[in-house]
Short mmCIF file of C-alpha atoms in Angstrom, two decimals:
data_model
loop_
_atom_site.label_atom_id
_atom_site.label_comp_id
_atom_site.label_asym_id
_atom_site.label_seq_id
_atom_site.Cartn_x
_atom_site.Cartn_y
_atom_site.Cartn_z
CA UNK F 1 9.22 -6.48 -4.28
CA UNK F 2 12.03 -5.43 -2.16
CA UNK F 3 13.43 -1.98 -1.41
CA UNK F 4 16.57 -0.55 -3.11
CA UNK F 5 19.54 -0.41 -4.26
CA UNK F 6 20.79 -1.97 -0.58
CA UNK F 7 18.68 -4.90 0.77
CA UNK F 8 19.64 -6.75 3.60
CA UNK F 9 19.72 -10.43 3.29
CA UNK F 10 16.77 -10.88 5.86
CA UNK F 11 14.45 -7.96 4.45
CA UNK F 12 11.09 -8.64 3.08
CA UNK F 13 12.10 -6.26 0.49
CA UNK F 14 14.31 -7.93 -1.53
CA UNK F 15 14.34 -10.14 -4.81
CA UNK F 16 16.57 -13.56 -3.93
CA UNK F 17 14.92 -16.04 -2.59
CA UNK F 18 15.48 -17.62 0.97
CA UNK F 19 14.41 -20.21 3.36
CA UNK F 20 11.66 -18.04 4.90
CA UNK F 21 9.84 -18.48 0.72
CA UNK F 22 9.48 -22.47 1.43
CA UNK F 23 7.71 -21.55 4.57
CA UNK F 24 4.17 -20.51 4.53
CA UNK F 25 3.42 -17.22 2.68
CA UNK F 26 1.20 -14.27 3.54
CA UNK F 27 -0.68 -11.18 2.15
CA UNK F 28 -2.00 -8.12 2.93
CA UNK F 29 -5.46 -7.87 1.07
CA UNK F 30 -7.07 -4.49 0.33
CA UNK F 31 -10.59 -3.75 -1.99
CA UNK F 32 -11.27 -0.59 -3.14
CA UNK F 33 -14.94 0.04 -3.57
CA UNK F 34 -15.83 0.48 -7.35
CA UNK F 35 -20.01 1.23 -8.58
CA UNK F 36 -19.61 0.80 -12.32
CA UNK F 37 -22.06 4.64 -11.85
CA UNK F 38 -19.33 6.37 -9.40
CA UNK F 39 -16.15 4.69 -10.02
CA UNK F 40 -13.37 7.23 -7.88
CA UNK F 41 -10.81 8.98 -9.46
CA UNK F 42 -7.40 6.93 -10.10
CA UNK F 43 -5.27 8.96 -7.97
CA UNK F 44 -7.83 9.13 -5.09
CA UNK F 45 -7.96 5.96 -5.18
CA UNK F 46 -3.79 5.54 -5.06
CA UNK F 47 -3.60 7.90 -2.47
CA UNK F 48 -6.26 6.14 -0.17
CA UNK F 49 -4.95 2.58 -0.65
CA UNK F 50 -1.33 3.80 0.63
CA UNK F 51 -2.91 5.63 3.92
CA UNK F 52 -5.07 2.02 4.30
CA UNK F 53 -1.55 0.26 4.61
CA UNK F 54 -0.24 2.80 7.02
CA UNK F 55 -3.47 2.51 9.26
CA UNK F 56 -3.11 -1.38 10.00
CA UNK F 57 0.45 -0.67 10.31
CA UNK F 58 -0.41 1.70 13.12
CA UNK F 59 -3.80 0.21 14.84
CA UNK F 60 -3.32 -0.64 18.00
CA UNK F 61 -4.51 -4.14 16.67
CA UNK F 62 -1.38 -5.11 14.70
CA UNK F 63 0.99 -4.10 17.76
CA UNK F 64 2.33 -5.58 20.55
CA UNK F 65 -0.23 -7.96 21.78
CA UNK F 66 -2.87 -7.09 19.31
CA UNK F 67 -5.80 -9.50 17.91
CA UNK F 68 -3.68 -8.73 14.39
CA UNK F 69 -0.68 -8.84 15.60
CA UNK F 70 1.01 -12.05 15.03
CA UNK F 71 -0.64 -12.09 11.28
CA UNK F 72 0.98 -8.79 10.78
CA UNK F 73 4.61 -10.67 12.20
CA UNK F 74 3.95 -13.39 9.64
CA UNK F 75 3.27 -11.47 6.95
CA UNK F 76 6.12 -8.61 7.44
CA UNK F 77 9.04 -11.22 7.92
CA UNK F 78 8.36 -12.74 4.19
CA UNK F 79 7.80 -10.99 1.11
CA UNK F 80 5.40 -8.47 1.87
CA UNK F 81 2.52 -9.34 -0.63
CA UNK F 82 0.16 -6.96 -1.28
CA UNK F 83 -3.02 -7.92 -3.90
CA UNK F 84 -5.99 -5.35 -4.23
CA UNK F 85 -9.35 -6.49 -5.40
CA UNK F 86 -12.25 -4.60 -6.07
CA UNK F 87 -16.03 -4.87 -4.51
CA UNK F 88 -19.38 -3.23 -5.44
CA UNK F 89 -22.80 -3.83 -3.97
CA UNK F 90 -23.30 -6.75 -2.03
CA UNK F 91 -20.08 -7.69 -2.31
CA UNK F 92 -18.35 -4.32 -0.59
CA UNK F 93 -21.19 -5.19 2.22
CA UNK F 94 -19.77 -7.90 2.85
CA UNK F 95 -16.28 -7.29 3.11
CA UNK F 96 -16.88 -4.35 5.17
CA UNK F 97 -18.58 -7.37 7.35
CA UNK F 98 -15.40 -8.48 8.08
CA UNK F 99 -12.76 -7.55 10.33
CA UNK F 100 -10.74 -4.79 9.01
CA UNK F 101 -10.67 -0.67 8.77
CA UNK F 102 -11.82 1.34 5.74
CA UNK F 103 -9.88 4.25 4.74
CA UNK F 104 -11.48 7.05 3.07
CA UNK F 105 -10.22 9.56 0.48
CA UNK F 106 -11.96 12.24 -1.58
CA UNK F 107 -14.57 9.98 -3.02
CA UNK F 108 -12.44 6.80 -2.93
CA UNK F 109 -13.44 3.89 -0.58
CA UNK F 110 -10.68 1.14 0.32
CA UNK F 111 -10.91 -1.47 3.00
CA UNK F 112 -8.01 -3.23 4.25
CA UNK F 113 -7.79 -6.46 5.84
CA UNK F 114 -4.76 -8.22 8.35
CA UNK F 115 -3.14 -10.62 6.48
CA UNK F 116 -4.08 -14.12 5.68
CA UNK F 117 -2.16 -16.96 4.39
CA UNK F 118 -1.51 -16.70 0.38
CA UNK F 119 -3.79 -20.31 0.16
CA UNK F 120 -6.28 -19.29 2.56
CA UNK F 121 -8.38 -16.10 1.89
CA UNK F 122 -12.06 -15.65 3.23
CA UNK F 123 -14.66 -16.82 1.02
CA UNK F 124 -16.26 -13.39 0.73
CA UNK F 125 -13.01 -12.00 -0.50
CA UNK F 126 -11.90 -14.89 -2.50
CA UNK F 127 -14.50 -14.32 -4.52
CA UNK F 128 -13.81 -10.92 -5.46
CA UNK F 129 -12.26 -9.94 -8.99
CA UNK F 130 -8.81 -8.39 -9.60
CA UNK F 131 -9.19 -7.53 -12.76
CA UNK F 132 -11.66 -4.57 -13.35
CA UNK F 133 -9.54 -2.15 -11.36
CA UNK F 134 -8.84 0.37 -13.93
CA UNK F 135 -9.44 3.64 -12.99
CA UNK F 136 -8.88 7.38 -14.46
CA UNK F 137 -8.59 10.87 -13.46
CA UNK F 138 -11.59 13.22 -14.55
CA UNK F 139 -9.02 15.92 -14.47
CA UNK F 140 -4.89 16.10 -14.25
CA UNK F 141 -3.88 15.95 -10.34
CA UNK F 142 -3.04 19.25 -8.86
CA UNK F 143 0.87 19.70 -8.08
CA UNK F 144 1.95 17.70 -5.21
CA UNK F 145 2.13 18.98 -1.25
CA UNK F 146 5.56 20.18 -1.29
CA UNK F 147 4.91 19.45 2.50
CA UNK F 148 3.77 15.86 2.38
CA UNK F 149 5.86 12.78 1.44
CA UNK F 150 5.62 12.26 -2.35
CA UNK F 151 5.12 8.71 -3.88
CA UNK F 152 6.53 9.13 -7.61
CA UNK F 153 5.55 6.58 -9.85
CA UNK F 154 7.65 5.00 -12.96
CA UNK F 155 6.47 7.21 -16.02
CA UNK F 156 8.06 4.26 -18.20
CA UNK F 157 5.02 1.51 -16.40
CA UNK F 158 1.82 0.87 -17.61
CA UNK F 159 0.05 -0.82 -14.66
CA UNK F 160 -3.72 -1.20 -13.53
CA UNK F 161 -5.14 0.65 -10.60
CA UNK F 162 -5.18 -2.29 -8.61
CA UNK F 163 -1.20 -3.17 -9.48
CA UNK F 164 -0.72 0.66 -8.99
CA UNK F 165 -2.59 0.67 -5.56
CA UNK F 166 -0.41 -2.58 -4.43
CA UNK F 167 2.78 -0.16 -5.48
CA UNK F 168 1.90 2.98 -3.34
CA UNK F 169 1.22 0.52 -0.52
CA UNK F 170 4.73 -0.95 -0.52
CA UNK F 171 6.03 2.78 -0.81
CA UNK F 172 4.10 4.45 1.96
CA UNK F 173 5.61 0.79 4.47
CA UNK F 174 8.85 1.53 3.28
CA UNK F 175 8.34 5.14 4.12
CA UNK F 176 6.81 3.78 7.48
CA UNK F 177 10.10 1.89 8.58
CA UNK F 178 12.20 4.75 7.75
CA UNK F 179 10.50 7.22 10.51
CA UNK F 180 11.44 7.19 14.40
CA UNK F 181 8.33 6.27 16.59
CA UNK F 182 7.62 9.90 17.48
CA UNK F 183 7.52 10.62 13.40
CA UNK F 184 5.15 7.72 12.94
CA UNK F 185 2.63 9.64 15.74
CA UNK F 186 3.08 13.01 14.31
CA UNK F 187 2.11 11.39 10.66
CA UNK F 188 -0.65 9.20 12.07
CA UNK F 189 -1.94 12.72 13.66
CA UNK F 190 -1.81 14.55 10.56
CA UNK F 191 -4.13 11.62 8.62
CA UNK F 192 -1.07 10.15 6.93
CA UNK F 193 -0.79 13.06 4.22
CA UNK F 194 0.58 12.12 1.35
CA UNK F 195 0.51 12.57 -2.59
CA UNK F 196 1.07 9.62 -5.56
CA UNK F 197 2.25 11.20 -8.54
CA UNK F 198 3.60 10.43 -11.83
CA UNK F 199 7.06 11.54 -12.51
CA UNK F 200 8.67 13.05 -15.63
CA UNK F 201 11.47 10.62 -17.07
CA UNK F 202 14.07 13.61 -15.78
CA UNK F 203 12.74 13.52 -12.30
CA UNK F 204 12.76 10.03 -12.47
CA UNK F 205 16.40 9.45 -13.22
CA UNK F 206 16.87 11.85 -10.43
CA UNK F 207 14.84 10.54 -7.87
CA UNK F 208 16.36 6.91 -8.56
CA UNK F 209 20.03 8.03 -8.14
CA UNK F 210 19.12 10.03 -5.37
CA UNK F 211 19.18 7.37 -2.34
CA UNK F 212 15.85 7.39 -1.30
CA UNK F 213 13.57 4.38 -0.63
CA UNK F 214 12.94 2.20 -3.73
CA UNK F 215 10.23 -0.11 -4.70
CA UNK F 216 11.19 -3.15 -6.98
CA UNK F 217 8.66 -5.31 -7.97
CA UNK F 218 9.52 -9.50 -8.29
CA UNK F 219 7.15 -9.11 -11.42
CA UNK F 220 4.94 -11.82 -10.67
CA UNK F 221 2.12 -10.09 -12.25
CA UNK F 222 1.65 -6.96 -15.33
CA UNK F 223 5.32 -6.08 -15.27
CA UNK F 224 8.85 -7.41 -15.20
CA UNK F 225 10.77 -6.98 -12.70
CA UNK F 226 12.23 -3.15 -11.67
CA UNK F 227 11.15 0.08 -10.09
CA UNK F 228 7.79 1.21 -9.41
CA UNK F 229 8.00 3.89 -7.02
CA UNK F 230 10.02 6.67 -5.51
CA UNK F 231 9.49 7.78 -1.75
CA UNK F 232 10.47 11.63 -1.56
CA UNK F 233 10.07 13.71 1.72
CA UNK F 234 9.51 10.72 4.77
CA UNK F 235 11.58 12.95 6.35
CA UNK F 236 8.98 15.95 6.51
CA UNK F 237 5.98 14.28 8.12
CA UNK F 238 7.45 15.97 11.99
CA UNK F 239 5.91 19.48 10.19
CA UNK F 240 2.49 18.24 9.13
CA UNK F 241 -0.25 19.75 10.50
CA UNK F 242 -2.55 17.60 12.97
CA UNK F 243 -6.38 16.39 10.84
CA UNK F 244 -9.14 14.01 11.81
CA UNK F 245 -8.43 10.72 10.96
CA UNK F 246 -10.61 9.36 8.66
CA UNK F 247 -11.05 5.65 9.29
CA UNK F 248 -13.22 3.33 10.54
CA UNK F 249 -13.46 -0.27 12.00
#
């Protein structure tokens, strides 16, 4: 997955391979907490994965001297791997046994995790299924915060909720890096708004041309490689309103 249509040579985001891929790979593992009674709506469940990426990006845990910190180093200077898995009963008792910080959304539960080496995953979320992540909307989304940064999706892709959740995370980190360190605070302070959204074809085409941060996926998994996601409005989160954060440990 890499960011486009200019990606420096030594970006995670990026599709060529280089000497860092023979070295030992990383990923970023989230779960999203599915009962087959109360599964949450798909775009809840979008929008809380992408705030769950931007919380361990901001915990004072993954900076500076942090207990995550050097796993967030490792991870961020390869190919920033995301995978989502999903976790019911038991199973979301135990992952929310391990270290990490849930992120909650309207109804939508997702727990994210620092990274851990692409061969060596806990047990308790090894274990836990990819597949089963599809997800729908009761009802259409309402229009999008014209004030919040706006992940569009690719109206041409067909992915899961769990490929789709992966997607919006890579969008909302490559909105991250874009923003000074006094834009990160004032985002962090107003709960990392944000909106995922599908966009017309028109919009699309637009958006793409446009200059503004690209997602390409490598297409290891569901799709070939291309675009997956727009990042519109980075640039307004100085405005947003301050909210209680959400998260916990």
């Amino acid at each position: 997955m890499s960011s486009d249509p200019t990606t420096p040579d030594d970006s995670p985001f990026r599709t060529e391979p280089t000497v860092r891929d023979k070295e030992r790979q990383f990923v970023l593992p989230l779960v999203v907490h599915i009962e087959k009674a109360a599964p949450p709506p798909r775009t809840d469940a979008l929008e809380t994965a992408a705030r769950a990426v931007l919380t361990i990006l901001s915990d004072e845990r993954s900076l500076g001297d942090g207990e995550w910190a050097q796993a967030m180093r490792d991870w961020q200077d390869a190919r920033i791997r995301k995978v989502v898995r999903r976790a019911r009963g038991a199973e979301w008792r135990r992952a929310e046994a391990l270290p990490g910080i849930t992120v909650t959304g309207g109804s939508a539960e997702v727990r994210v995790f620092p990274p851990v080496p692409l061969d060596g995953w806990p047990k308790d979320l090894a274990r836990l299924q990819v597949s089963g992540t599809d997800l729908d909307d009761p009802e259409p989304p309402a229009p999008a915060d014209p004030a919040a940064p706006v992940l569009w999706l690719n109206p041409e892709l067909d992915m899961s909720a769990g490929k789709t959740m992966a997607q919006t995370g890579h969008g909302a980190q490559l909105a991250w890096w874009e923003l000074s360190e006094k834009e990160r605070v004032a985002w962090r302070d107003a709960g990392f708004a944000l909106s995922v959204r599908t966009a017309d074809p028109a919009r699309w085409r637009e958006l793409t041309t446009s200059g503004l941060p690209l997602v390409r996926d490598a297409g290891f998994t569901e799709i070939a490689p291309g675009l997956t996601v727009a990042v519109e409005g980075h640039d307004r989160v100085g405005a947003l309103p301050e909210r209680a954060p959400h998260p916990t440990g």
